[in-house]
Amino acid sequence: MSAIELKNLRKVYPGGAEAVSGIDLAIETGEMVVLVGPSGCGKSTLLRMIAGLETITDGTVSIAGRVVNDKEPAERDIAMVFQNYALYPHMTVRANMAYGLKNRGTPKAEIERRVAEASRILQIGDYLDRKPRQLSGGQRQRVAMGRAIVREPAAFLFDEPLSNLDAKLRVEMRGEIKLLQRRLATTSVYVTHDQLEAMTLADRLVVLNKGRIEQIGTPLEIYRHPQSTFVASFIGSPAMNLISATRDGDGLRLSDATLPLAGRSLPQGPLTIGMRAEDITLARRTGEPQGLPVRIAYVEELGASRLVHGHLGSERIVVSAPIDGELDDTMDARIDPALLHVFAADTGRRLQ
Amino acid sequence: MIENRPLLKLTAHLVLIAGVALVAFPVYLAIIASTHGPTDFMSGVIPLLPGPHAVENYRQVLASGVSTSGIPPISLMMTNSLIMALTIAIGKIVISLLSAFAIVYFRFPFRALAFWAIFVTLMLPVEVRIVPTFQVVANLGMLNSYAGLSIPLIASATATFLFRQFFLTVPDELMEAARVDGAGPMKFFFDILLPLSRTNIAALFVILFIYGWNQYLWPLLITTSSDYYTVVMGIKRMADVADSYPQWNTVMATVVLAMLPPVLVVICMQRLFVKGLVETEK
Amino acid sequence: MQSKRTVFSNRALPYMLLAPQLAVTAIFFLWPAAQAFRQSFLREDAFGFSTQFVWFDNYMRLFQSASYLNSMAVTAVFATSVAVLSIVIALALAVAANGMIRSQQTYSTLIIWPYAVAPAVAGVMWWFMFNPTIGILSYLMRQAGYNWNHGLDGTDAMILVVIASSWKQISYNFLFFLAGLHAIPRSLTEAAAIDGAGPIKRFFTITLPLLSPTTFFLVVVNVVYAMFDTFAVIHATTEGGPNQATNILVYKVFDDGFIGLNLGSSAAQSVILMAIVTVFTFIQFRYIERRVEY
Ligand SMILES: Nc1ncnc2c1ncn2[C@@H]1O[C@H](COP(=O)(O)OP(=O)(O)OP(=O)(O)O)[C@@H](O)[C@H]1O
Ligand SMILES: [Mg+2]
């Protein structure tokens, strides 16, 4: 039995906008599933339907084997962490954490025990008697997590909980959330539009596009085998190079150059070829061209490596290169044909 | 001021002092008049300096009223004013909070209609429809009662709008968090919304208290028994007689007493008052 | 109409929450307004035994009656004078106070408290000061050779009620002008100063234009105040006299209804006044909407 199960879930807003169109998803107990996708793809809507904050147009949401479509959020045994934290401004940190338990009639001693335990885990014991406005962004974030933890719910729901933090704190909290989730082993659904956050946090990643699931899989599966050009360009930084190509005899014709296929078999017709920046190597040209001629436009130094931006014919291309190599105006880009990602040019679906 | 111009600054001070004097002078005279004996007003011109009868005048109006004009003790009238002002202020706040809550946090058939029905009351000041309103209150048997003094004035579009505006600025997530935390609508209202509205309530209370205390025409019409006279309307009854039989000292003592509570409220709660005034008009 | 993204799902509760407000509104606002509307088409005989449906006769008579036309003219003069007087004085005070740094708070406190004084009380105080026999102001005028008597002279009476009504309204206008002045970014006046504009020029080219929304708002509010909220000033002092000189529309509704017992005419006047308030409310509402767009 899955912890959370969505069956053919749909949401049409009163205005007629279809935000979620037919989602099937089973989330296992204890796993952390991250919903990722561009802004407006329906992530929040989906999460809020699981929470019971949004009515369900069609389909079912089950939690712990029970259909909860008509249940109030409070009856679903979930806890939610909001982007703006939604702490009650007039209550102390302690009261904020205790509020949900009090409403459920949890005995006082038990509330105290759980608040103490959560504040120890999250290291917020020193602020228990402060009001939210007396806390920094990171501390508020912890309190919001604490409010979810004390409830000991069947599932945590996170809606972009780190978006309001600065970059450094975001990385730090990301790690903490991961650790915490491991430790508590509570089923979690986490929404973000940041693919890096998604990759680092997820046990399983769900990539959404326009209200539909594009792909489900572990972060590595998705990184290595994106099932569509959408996923390929969305997951990974820098984004995968996508270049139109056609089969040409034994090779692959890309722009004005031909790439030998070295025995890899590809279908005929127009294709889109995907190349990860780090799968490409740049070589200085010595005599005859060997590989794809790339005209270098500019270089981004990242410290540990560098990103070389250039043009392949009329298309743009990014290559991740070691910092010590020398760069010419035009260089030869080489890639192992086995590392090519091949998509149908019309549908954008992966072909192999 | 951007550049240092002493002359300009001096002019500004003079303008302000003249303004303060203009504002204060009538009240100064009222206070002075309330310290003189009745005969001091026969002689020709109003005295400009305090007289010796202050204690005696105030004691008389507070304790026994003015029998010649059928005026009960001012202390009774002030109590009535207080009851009326408090009932109106609290009543308006309570029913406006509830209706703004309903309009913002629920969706239901006829919501827009309810909103407009409340809005329309903005356009119907009591003075404008005074005769039929009086008839309704008379038919309901509410003449000469605290209920009649206050309830008809309790509906408030302004307060409802103010709370509606405020509720709309409360983040949606707060209500969602409360629902996840197991709070139903009324629990959310009392545990979260009400504490968050504290300053707005206080600011509005100041404005509405003044509004209630200063009511004039309404109590004048619906009270015929002096047991229910309020102090602001009572002044008129006293002043009427004062024209033929000048008792300016007692009239002015009553004037001072009538404005004391609301003026004190404004001065002591200036910040809330300014907030209340500026926000209710937004 | 706006509400929250998610709402509570209870069906009966919102109606229960609205019930008190709607009940009071219906019984004491809508019903009387409807009654006024109905009565404005009826005429009672002198003893109240029979009523007759007279179509628009009450309205026709009003617009042919010299006293109603007079009342309209009186209201126009009164409202304009009160609005102009209290706005100009308040603006001068607010501009002066805005230049103060340390003393601004003190001056504000000293200027705003008359807001709390009841119109009736304000009326009685000025009535006392202008009292023809013992009033200090009439005494001063007598010394200057003018024989003040608001009991007999219509102009004197009008001046009295205008002053009493404006006096009370200065505090309100002052507060709004001061808030409006605070909202003008300092950088604007500073830029103008750098461009060489002196204080007077700055006031007329920068401050005043930027205050125009506030001024417009205050004009509407003050006219509404003068037309409807000053009933108590009139009633506590001149009672519309002498000789109808201060008989403003809202006072006449009361006078014809309660004193003259001419219910049909009073009701028709109520309806006309409600129409006027409606117009002002919409003007005000437009102003609010425009401000919200910012
Ligand atoms: N209350 C609403 N009424 C109508 N349409 C809505 C409503 N809320 C969201 N939408 C629409 O539904 C779609 C999905 O919205 P949703 O908030 O789920 O996106 P999201 O993936 O969370 O985006 P973001 O990353 O920007 O938060 C959007 O096109 C949005 O415009
Ligand atoms: Mg979202």
CSV table of N, CA, C and O in Angstrom, one decimal, chain B residues 3 5 12-13 16 22-23 25 27 29 41 44-46 95 99 104-107 109 111 115 121 124 128-129 131-132 135-136 156 160 167 170 172 175-176 179 214 216-217 220 236 248 252 262 270 273 281-282, chain C residues 1-8 14-15 17-18 21 25 28-29 31-32 39 93 100 105 107 109 113-116 118 120 126 128-129 131 133-134 136 139 167 172 199 202 231-232 235 239 250 266 270 274 277 291:
chain,number,residue,atom,x,y,z
B,3,GLU,N,16.3,74.7,2.8
B,3,GLU,CA,17.4,75.7,3.1
B,3,GLU,C,17.0,76.3,4.4
B,3,GLU,O,15.8,76.3,4.9
B,5,ARG,N,15.9,79.1,6.4
B,5,ARG,CA,15.4,80.5,6.2
B,5,ARG,C,14.7,80.8,7.5
B,5,ARG,O,13.5,80.5,7.7
B,12,ALA,N,6.0,80.3,9.8
B,12,ALA,CA,5.3,79.1,10.0
B,12,ALA,C,4.9,78.9,11.4
B,12,ALA,O,3.8,78.5,11.7
B,13,HIS,N,5.8,79.3,12.3
B,13,HIS,CA,5.4,79.2,13.8
B,13,HIS,C,4.3,80.1,14.1
B,13,HIS,O,3.4,79.7,14.8
B,16,LEU,N,1.1,78.6,12.8
B,16,LEU,CA,0.6,77.5,13.7
B,16,LEU,C,0.1,78.0,15.0
B,16,LEU,O,-0.9,77.5,15.5
B,22,LEU,N,-6.9,79.9,17.4
B,22,LEU,CA,-8.2,79.8,16.8
B,22,LEU,C,-9.0,78.6,17.3
B,22,LEU,O,-10.2,78.7,17.6
B,23,VAL,N,-8.3,77.5,17.3
B,23,VAL,CA,-8.9,76.2,17.7
B,23,VAL,C,-9.2,76.2,19.2
B,23,VAL,O,-10.3,75.7,19.6
B,25,PHE,N,-9.5,79.0,21.3
B,25,PHE,CA,-10.2,80.1,22.0
B,25,PHE,C,-11.6,79.8,22.4
B,25,PHE,O,-12.0,80.1,23.6
B,27,VAL,N,-13.0,77.2,23.3
B,27,VAL,CA,-13.0,76.3,24.5
B,27,VAL,C,-12.5,77.0,25.7
B,27,VAL,O,-13.0,76.8,26.8
B,29,LEU,N,-12.9,80.1,26.3
B,29,LEU,CA,-14.0,80.9,26.8
B,29,LEU,C,-15.1,80.1,27.5
B,29,LEU,O,-15.6,80.5,28.6
B,41,PHE,N,-23.1,87.3,34.0
B,41,PHE,CA,-23.4,87.4,32.5
B,41,PHE,C,-24.5,88.5,32.3
B,41,PHE,O,-24.9,88.7,31.1
B,44,GLY,N,-23.0,92.7,30.7
B,44,GLY,CA,-22.6,93.2,29.4
B,44,GLY,C,-21.6,92.3,28.7
B,44,GLY,O,-22.1,91.4,28.0
B,45,VAL,N,-20.3,92.4,29.0
B,45,VAL,CA,-19.4,91.5,28.3
B,45,VAL,C,-19.0,90.3,29.1
B,45,VAL,O,-18.8,90.4,30.3
B,46,ILE,N,-18.8,89.3,28.4
B,46,ILE,CA,-18.2,88.0,29.0
B,46,ILE,C,-16.9,88.3,29.7
B,46,ILE,O,-16.1,89.0,29.2
B,95,ILE,N,-20.4,43.5,14.8
B,95,ILE,CA,-21.1,43.0,13.6
B,95,ILE,C,-20.3,43.2,12.3
B,95,ILE,O,-20.5,42.4,11.4
B,99,SER,N,-19.3,40.3,9.7
B,99,SER,CA,-19.7,40.2,8.3
B,99,SER,C,-18.5,40.3,7.4
B,99,SER,O,-18.5,39.7,6.3
B,104,VAL,N,-15.1,37.7,3.3
B,104,VAL,CA,-13.8,37.4,2.8
B,104,VAL,C,-13.4,35.9,2.9
B,104,VAL,O,-12.8,35.4,1.9
B,105,TYR,N,-13.9,35.2,3.9
B,105,TYR,CA,-13.4,33.9,4.1
B,105,TYR,C,-14.4,32.8,3.7
B,105,TYR,O,-14.2,31.6,4.0
B,106,PHE,N,-15.5,33.2,3.0
B,106,PHE,CA,-16.4,32.2,2.6
B,106,PHE,C,-16.9,32.6,1.2
B,106,PHE,O,-16.8,33.7,0.8
B,107,ARG,N,-17.3,31.6,0.4
B,107,ARG,CA,-17.9,31.9,-0.9
B,107,ARG,C,-19.3,31.2,-0.8
B,107,ARG,O,-19.4,30.1,-0.5
B,109,PRO,N,-23.7,31.7,-2.2
B,109,PRO,CA,-24.7,32.4,-3.0
B,109,PRO,C,-25.1,33.7,-2.4
B,109,PRO,O,-25.2,33.8,-1.2
B,111,ARG,N,-23.4,36.4,-2.1
B,111,ARG,CA,-22.4,37.1,-1.3
B,111,ARG,C,-22.3,38.6,-1.8
B,111,ARG,O,-22.2,39.5,-1.0
B,115,PHE,N,-22.9,42.1,0.2
B,115,PHE,CA,-21.9,43.2,0.2
B,115,PHE,C,-22.5,44.5,-0.2
B,115,PHE,O,-22.3,45.5,0.5
B,121,THR,N,-25.7,51.3,2.9
B,121,THR,CA,-25.9,52.1,4.1
B,121,THR,C,-25.0,53.3,4.2
B,121,THR,O,-25.3,54.3,4.9
B,124,LEU,N,-27.0,56.3,3.2
B,124,LEU,CA,-28.2,56.7,3.9
B,124,LEU,C,-28.0,57.2,5.3
B,124,LEU,O,-28.3,56.6,6.3
B,128,VAL,N,-30.8,62.0,6.8
B,128,VAL,CA,-31.5,62.0,5.6
B,128,VAL,C,-32.9,61.3,5.6
B,128,VAL,O,-33.8,61.7,4.9
B,129,ARG,N,-32.9,60.2,6.3
B,129,ARG,CA,-34.1,59.4,6.3
B,129,ARG,C,-34.7,59.4,7.7
B,129,ARG,O,-35.2,58.4,8.2
B,131,VAL,N,-37.3,60.8,9.3
B,131,VAL,CA,-38.7,60.6,9.6
B,131,VAL,C,-39.1,59.1,9.6
B,131,VAL,O,-39.6,58.6,10.6
B,132,PRO,N,-38.9,58.4,8.5
B,132,PRO,CA,-39.3,57.0,8.5
B,132,PRO,C,-38.5,56.2,9.5
B,132,PRO,O,-39.1,55.2,10.0
B,135,GLN,N,-40.2,56.5,12.6
B,135,GLN,CA,-41.4,55.7,12.7
B,135,GLN,C,-41.2,54.3,13.0
B,135,GLN,O,-41.9,53.6,13.8
B,136,VAL,N,-40.2,53.7,12.3
B,136,VAL,CA,-39.8,52.3,12.5
B,136,VAL,C,-39.5,52.0,14.0
B,136,VAL,O,-40.0,51.1,14.6
B,156,SER,N,-22.7,49.3,10.1
B,156,SER,CA,-21.7,50.1,9.6
B,156,SER,C,-21.0,49.6,8.4
B,156,SER,O,-20.3,48.6,8.4
B,160,THR,N,-17.1,47.7,8.2
B,160,THR,CA,-17.1,46.4,7.5
B,160,THR,C,-16.0,46.5,6.4
B,160,THR,O,-15.2,45.6,6.2
B,167,PHE,N,-8.6,42.1,6.2
B,167,PHE,CA,-8.5,40.7,6.1
B,167,PHE,C,-7.9,40.3,4.7
B,167,PHE,O,-7.2,39.3,4.7
B,170,VAL,N,-4.3,39.9,5.0
B,170,VAL,CA,-3.7,38.8,5.8
B,170,VAL,C,-3.4,37.7,4.9
B,170,VAL,O,-4.2,37.3,4.0
B,172,ASP,N,-3.0,34.5,2.8
B,172,ASP,CA,-3.8,33.3,2.6
B,172,ASP,C,-3.3,32.1,3.4
B,172,ASP,O,-4.0,31.3,3.9
B,175,MET,N,-4.5,31.2,7.0
B,175,MET,CA,-5.7,30.5,7.2
B,175,MET,C,-5.5,29.0,6.8
B,175,MET,O,-6.0,28.1,7.4
B,176,GLU,N,-4.7,28.8,5.7
B,176,GLU,CA,-4.4,27.4,5.3
B,176,GLU,C,-3.7,26.6,6.4
B,176,GLU,O,-4.0,25.5,6.7
B,179,ARG,N,-6.0,25.7,9.0
B,179,ARG,CA,-6.8,24.6,8.7
B,179,ARG,C,-6.1,23.3,8.8
B,179,ARG,O,-6.6,22.3,9.3
B,214,ASN,N,-21.0,61.7,20.2
B,214,ASN,CA,-21.4,63.0,19.7
B,214,ASN,C,-22.8,62.9,19.0
B,214,ASN,O,-23.2,63.9,18.4
B,216,TYR,N,-26.5,63.4,18.1
B,216,TYR,CA,-27.3,64.5,18.6
B,216,TYR,C,-28.8,64.4,18.2
B,216,TYR,O,-29.7,64.2,19.0
B,217,LEU,N,-29.0,64.3,16.9
B,217,LEU,CA,-30.4,64.3,16.4
B,217,LEU,C,-31.1,63.1,16.9
B,217,LEU,O,-32.3,63.1,17.3
B,220,LEU,N,-32.1,63.1,20.5
B,220,LEU,CA,-33.0,64.2,20.7
B,220,LEU,C,-34.5,63.7,20.3
B,220,LEU,O,-35.4,64.1,21.0
B,236,LYS,N,-28.5,71.4,24.2
B,236,LYS,CA,-29.5,72.2,23.4
B,236,LYS,C,-30.7,72.6,24.3
B,236,LYS,O,-31.1,73.7,24.3
B,248,TRP,N,-25.5,80.9,31.6
B,248,TRP,CA,-24.4,80.5,30.7
B,248,TRP,C,-23.4,79.7,31.5
B,248,TRP,O,-22.7,78.9,31.0
B,252,MET,N,-22.1,76.3,30.0
B,252,MET,CA,-20.8,76.1,29.6
B,252,MET,C,-20.1,75.0,30.4
B,252,MET,O,-19.2,74.3,29.9
B,262,PRO,N,-14.5,62.5,24.9
B,262,PRO,CA,-14.0,62.3,23.6
B,262,PRO,C,-12.7,63.0,23.3
B,262,PRO,O,-11.8,62.4,22.7
B,270,GLN,N,-3.7,59.3,20.5
B,270,GLN,CA,-3.6,60.1,19.2
B,270,GLN,C,-3.2,59.2,18.1
B,270,GLN,O,-3.7,59.3,17.0
B,273,PHE,N,-5.9,57.1,16.9
B,273,PHE,CA,-7.0,57.9,16.4
B,273,PHE,C,-6.6,58.3,14.9
B,273,PHE,O,-7.4,58.2,14.0
B,281,GLU,N,-11.1,56.1,5.9
B,281,GLU,CA,-11.5,56.8,4.7
B,281,GLU,C,-10.8,56.2,3.4
B,281,GLU,O,-10.9,56.7,2.3
B,282,LYS,N,-10.0,55.2,3.6
B,282,LYS,CA,-9.3,54.6,2.5
B,282,LYS,C,-10.2,53.7,1.7
B,282,LYS,O,-11.0,53.0,2.3
C,1,MET,N,-15.9,39.6,-7.0
C,1,MET,CA,-15.4,40.2,-5.8
C,1,MET,C,-14.4,39.4,-5.1
C,1,MET,O,-14.5,38.2,-5.0
C,2,GLN,N,-13.4,40.1,-4.5
C,2,GLN,CA,-12.3,39.4,-3.9
C,2,GLN,C,-12.7,38.5,-2.7
C,2,GLN,O,-13.5,38.9,-1.9
C,3,SER,N,-12.0,37.3,-2.6
C,3,SER,CA,-12.1,36.6,-1.4
C,3,SER,C,-10.7,35.8,-1.3
C,3,SER,O,-9.8,36.1,-2.1
C,4,LYS,N,-10.6,34.9,-0.4
C,4,LYS,CA,-9.4,34.2,-0.2
C,4,LYS,C,-9.2,33.1,-1.3
C,4,LYS,O,-10.2,32.6,-1.8
C,5,ARG,N,-8.0,32.7,-1.5
C,5,ARG,CA,-7.7,31.6,-2.5
C,5,ARG,C,-8.5,30.4,-2.1
C,5,ARG,O,-9.1,29.8,-2.9
C,6,THR,N,-8.3,30.0,-0.8
C,6,THR,CA,-9.2,28.9,-0.3
C,6,THR,C,-10.1,29.5,0.7
C,6,THR,O,-9.8,30.4,1.4
C,7,VAL,N,-11.3,28.9,0.7
C,7,VAL,CA,-12.3,29.5,1.7
C,7,VAL,C,-12.8,28.3,2.5
C,7,VAL,O,-12.7,27.1,2.1
C,8,PHE,N,-13.4,28.7,3.6
C,8,PHE,CA,-14.1,27.6,4.4
C,8,PHE,C,-15.3,27.1,3.7
C,8,PHE,O,-16.0,27.9,3.0
C,14,PRO,N,-21.7,31.4,7.0
C,14,PRO,CA,-21.6,32.8,6.5
C,14,PRO,C,-22.9,33.6,6.7
C,14,PRO,O,-22.8,34.7,7.0
C,15,TYR,N,-24.0,32.9,6.5
C,15,TYR,CA,-25.3,33.6,6.6
C,15,TYR,C,-25.5,34.0,8.1
C,15,TYR,O,-26.0,35.1,8.4
C,17,LEU,N,-23.2,34.6,10.2
C,17,LEU,CA,-22.2,35.7,10.5
C,17,LEU,C,-22.7,37.1,10.0
C,17,LEU,O,-22.5,38.1,10.6
C,18,LEU,N,-23.4,37.0,8.9
C,18,LEU,CA,-23.9,38.2,8.3
C,18,LEU,C,-25.2,38.7,8.9
C,18,LEU,O,-25.6,39.8,8.7
C,21,GLN,N,-25.7,42.1,11.0
C,21,GLN,CA,-25.4,43.3,10.2
C,21,GLN,C,-26.6,43.5,9.2
C,21,GLN,O,-27.1,44.6,9.1
C,25,THR,N,-29.3,46.5,9.1
C,25,THR,CA,-29.4,47.2,7.8
C,25,THR,C,-30.8,47.2,7.2
C,25,THR,O,-31.3,48.3,6.8
C,28,PHE,N,-33.4,49.1,9.8
C,28,PHE,CA,-33.2,50.5,10.2
C,28,PHE,C,-32.7,51.4,9.0
C,28,PHE,O,-32.5,52.6,9.1
C,29,PHE,N,-32.3,50.7,7.9
C,29,PHE,CA,-31.8,51.5,6.8
C,29,PHE,C,-32.7,51.3,5.5
C,29,PHE,O,-33.2,52.2,5.0
C,31,TRP,N,-35.5,49.5,5.0
C,31,TRP,CA,-37.0,49.6,5.2
C,31,TRP,C,-37.4,51.1,5.3
C,31,TRP,O,-38.2,51.6,4.6
C,32,PRO,N,-36.7,51.9,6.2
C,32,PRO,CA,-37.0,53.3,6.2
C,32,PRO,C,-36.8,54.0,4.9
C,32,PRO,O,-37.6,54.9,4.5
C,39,GLN,N,-43.7,57.0,0.8
C,39,GLN,CA,-44.4,58.2,1.3
C,39,GLN,C,-44.2,59.4,0.3
C,39,GLN,O,-45.1,60.3,0.3
C,93,LEU,N,-2.1,75.4,7.8
C,93,LEU,CA,-1.5,74.9,9.0
C,93,LEU,C,-0.7,73.6,8.8
C,93,LEU,O,0.4,73.4,9.3
C,100,MET,N,8.1,71.7,10.3
C,100,MET,CA,8.7,71.6,11.7
C,100,MET,C,9.2,70.2,11.9
C,100,MET,O,8.6,69.2,11.4
C,105,GLN,N,4.8,67.2,16.2
C,105,GLN,CA,3.9,66.4,17.0
C,105,GLN,C,3.1,67.2,17.9
C,105,GLN,O,1.9,67.0,18.0
C,107,TYR,N,2.3,70.5,17.8
C,107,TYR,CA,1.3,71.3,17.1
C,107,TYR,C,0.2,70.4,16.6
C,107,TYR,O,-1.0,70.8,16.7
C,109,THR,N,-1.0,67.7,17.9
C,109,THR,CA,-1.9,67.4,19.0
C,109,THR,C,-2.8,68.5,19.3
C,109,THR,O,-4.0,68.4,19.5
C,113,TRP,N,-7.5,68.0,18.2
C,113,TRP,CA,-8.5,67.5,19.1
C,113,TRP,C,-10.0,68.0,18.9
C,113,TRP,O,-10.9,67.3,19.3
C,114,PRO,N,-10.2,69.1,18.2
C,114,PRO,CA,-11.6,69.5,18.0
C,114,PRO,C,-12.4,68.5,17.2
C,114,PRO,O,-13.6,68.5,17.2
C,115,TYR,N,-11.7,67.6,16.5
C,115,TYR,CA,-12.4,66.5,15.9
C,115,TYR,C,-13.4,65.8,16.8
C,115,TYR,O,-14.5,65.4,16.5
C,116,ALA,N,-13.0,65.7,18.1
C,116,ALA,CA,-13.7,65.0,19.1
C,116,ALA,C,-14.9,65.8,19.6
C,116,ALA,O,-15.7,65.3,20.4
C,118,ALA,N,-18.4,67.5,19.6
C,118,ALA,CA,-19.6,67.3,18.9
C,118,ALA,C,-20.0,68.5,18.2
C,118,ALA,O,-19.8,69.7,18.7
C,120,ALA,N,-22.9,69.8,17.8
C,120,ALA,CA,-23.8,70.6,18.6
C,120,ALA,C,-23.0,71.5,19.6
C,120,ALA,O,-23.4,72.6,19.8
C,126,TRP,N,-19.8,78.7,19.8
C,126,TRP,CA,-19.7,79.9,18.9
C,126,TRP,C,-20.9,80.8,19.1
C,126,TRP,O,-20.8,82.0,19.0
C,128,PHE,N,-22.4,81.3,21.7
C,128,PHE,CA,-22.1,82.0,23.0
C,128,PHE,C,-21.2,83.2,22.7
C,128,PHE,O,-21.4,84.3,23.1
C,129,MET,N,-20.1,82.9,21.9
C,129,MET,CA,-19.2,84.0,21.6
C,129,MET,C,-19.8,85.1,20.7
C,129,MET,O,-19.4,86.2,20.8
C,131,ASN,N,-23.0,85.8,20.9
C,131,ASN,CA,-24.2,86.3,21.5
C,131,ASN,C,-24.3,87.8,21.5
C,131,ASN,O,-23.4,88.5,21.9
C,133,THR,N,-25.8,90.1,23.1
C,133,THR,CA,-25.6,91.0,24.3
C,133,THR,C,-24.3,90.8,25.0
C,133,THR,O,-23.7,91.7,25.4
C,134,ILE,N,-23.9,89.5,25.2
C,134,ILE,CA,-22.8,89.3,26.1
C,134,ILE,C,-21.6,88.7,25.3
C,134,ILE,O,-20.5,88.6,25.9
C,136,ILE,N,-18.3,87.9,23.2
C,136,ILE,CA,-17.1,88.7,23.1
C,136,ILE,C,-16.9,89.2,21.7
C,136,ILE,O,-16.5,90.3,21.5
C,139,TYR,N,-19.2,91.9,20.9
C,139,TYR,CA,-18.8,93.1,21.6
C,139,TYR,C,-17.7,93.8,20.8
C,139,TYR,O,-17.7,95.0,20.6
C,167,TRP,N,-14.8,75.4,11.9
C,167,TRP,CA,-13.9,75.3,13.1
C,167,TRP,C,-13.7,73.8,13.4
C,167,TRP,O,-12.6,73.3,13.6
C,172,TYR,N,-9.8,67.7,11.0
C,172,TYR,CA,-9.9,66.5,10.0
C,172,TYR,C,-9.0,66.8,8.8
C,172,TYR,O,-8.2,66.0,8.4
C,199,PRO,N,10.9,78.6,-1.9
C,199,PRO,CA,9.8,77.9,-1.1
C,199,PRO,C,8.4,78.2,-1.7
C,199,PRO,O,7.6,77.3,-1.8
C,202,ARG,N,8.1,76.5,-5.0
C,202,ARG,CA,8.0,75.1,-4.8
C,202,ARG,C,6.6,74.6,-4.3
C,202,ARG,O,6.1,73.6,-4.8
C,231,PHE,N,-26.2,69.2,10.7
C,231,PHE,CA,-27.5,69.3,11.2
C,231,PHE,C,-27.5,69.9,12.6
C,231,PHE,O,-28.2,70.8,13.0
C,232,ALA,N,-26.6,69.2,13.4
C,232,ALA,CA,-26.6,69.6,14.9
C,232,ALA,C,-26.2,71.0,15.1
C,232,ALA,O,-26.7,71.7,16.0
C,235,HIS,N,-29.3,73.1,14.2
C,235,HIS,CA,-30.4,72.8,15.2
C,235,HIS,C,-30.0,73.4,16.6
C,235,HIS,O,-30.9,73.9,17.2
C,239,GLU,N,-31.5,77.3,14.2
C,239,GLU,CA,-32.7,76.5,13.9
C,239,GLU,C,-33.3,76.9,12.5
C,239,GLU,O,-34.5,77.1,12.3
C,250,VAL,N,-30.9,69.4,4.8
C,250,VAL,CA,-31.1,68.3,5.7
C,250,VAL,C,-31.8,68.8,6.9
C,250,VAL,O,-32.6,68.0,7.6
C,266,SER,N,-41.6,65.9,3.2
C,266,SER,CA,-40.4,65.5,3.9
C,266,SER,C,-39.8,64.3,3.2
C,266,SER,O,-38.6,64.2,3.0
C,270,SER,N,-36.3,63.6,1.5
C,270,SER,CA,-35.4,62.5,1.8
C,270,SER,C,-34.9,61.8,0.6
C,270,SER,O,-33.7,61.6,0.5
C,274,MET,N,-31.1,61.5,-0.6
C,274,MET,CA,-30.4,60.2,-0.8
C,274,MET,C,-29.8,60.1,-2.1
C,274,MET,O,-28.7,59.6,-2.3
C,277,VAL,N,-26.6,62.0,-1.9
C,277,VAL,CA,-25.5,61.3,-1.2
C,277,VAL,C,-25.0,60.2,-2.1
C,277,VAL,O,-23.8,59.9,-2.1
C,291,ARG,N,-7.1,55.2,-6.2
C,291,ARG,CA,-6.0,55.2,-5.2
C,291,ARG,C,-5.5,53.8,-5.1
C,291,ARG,O,-4.3,53.5,-4.9
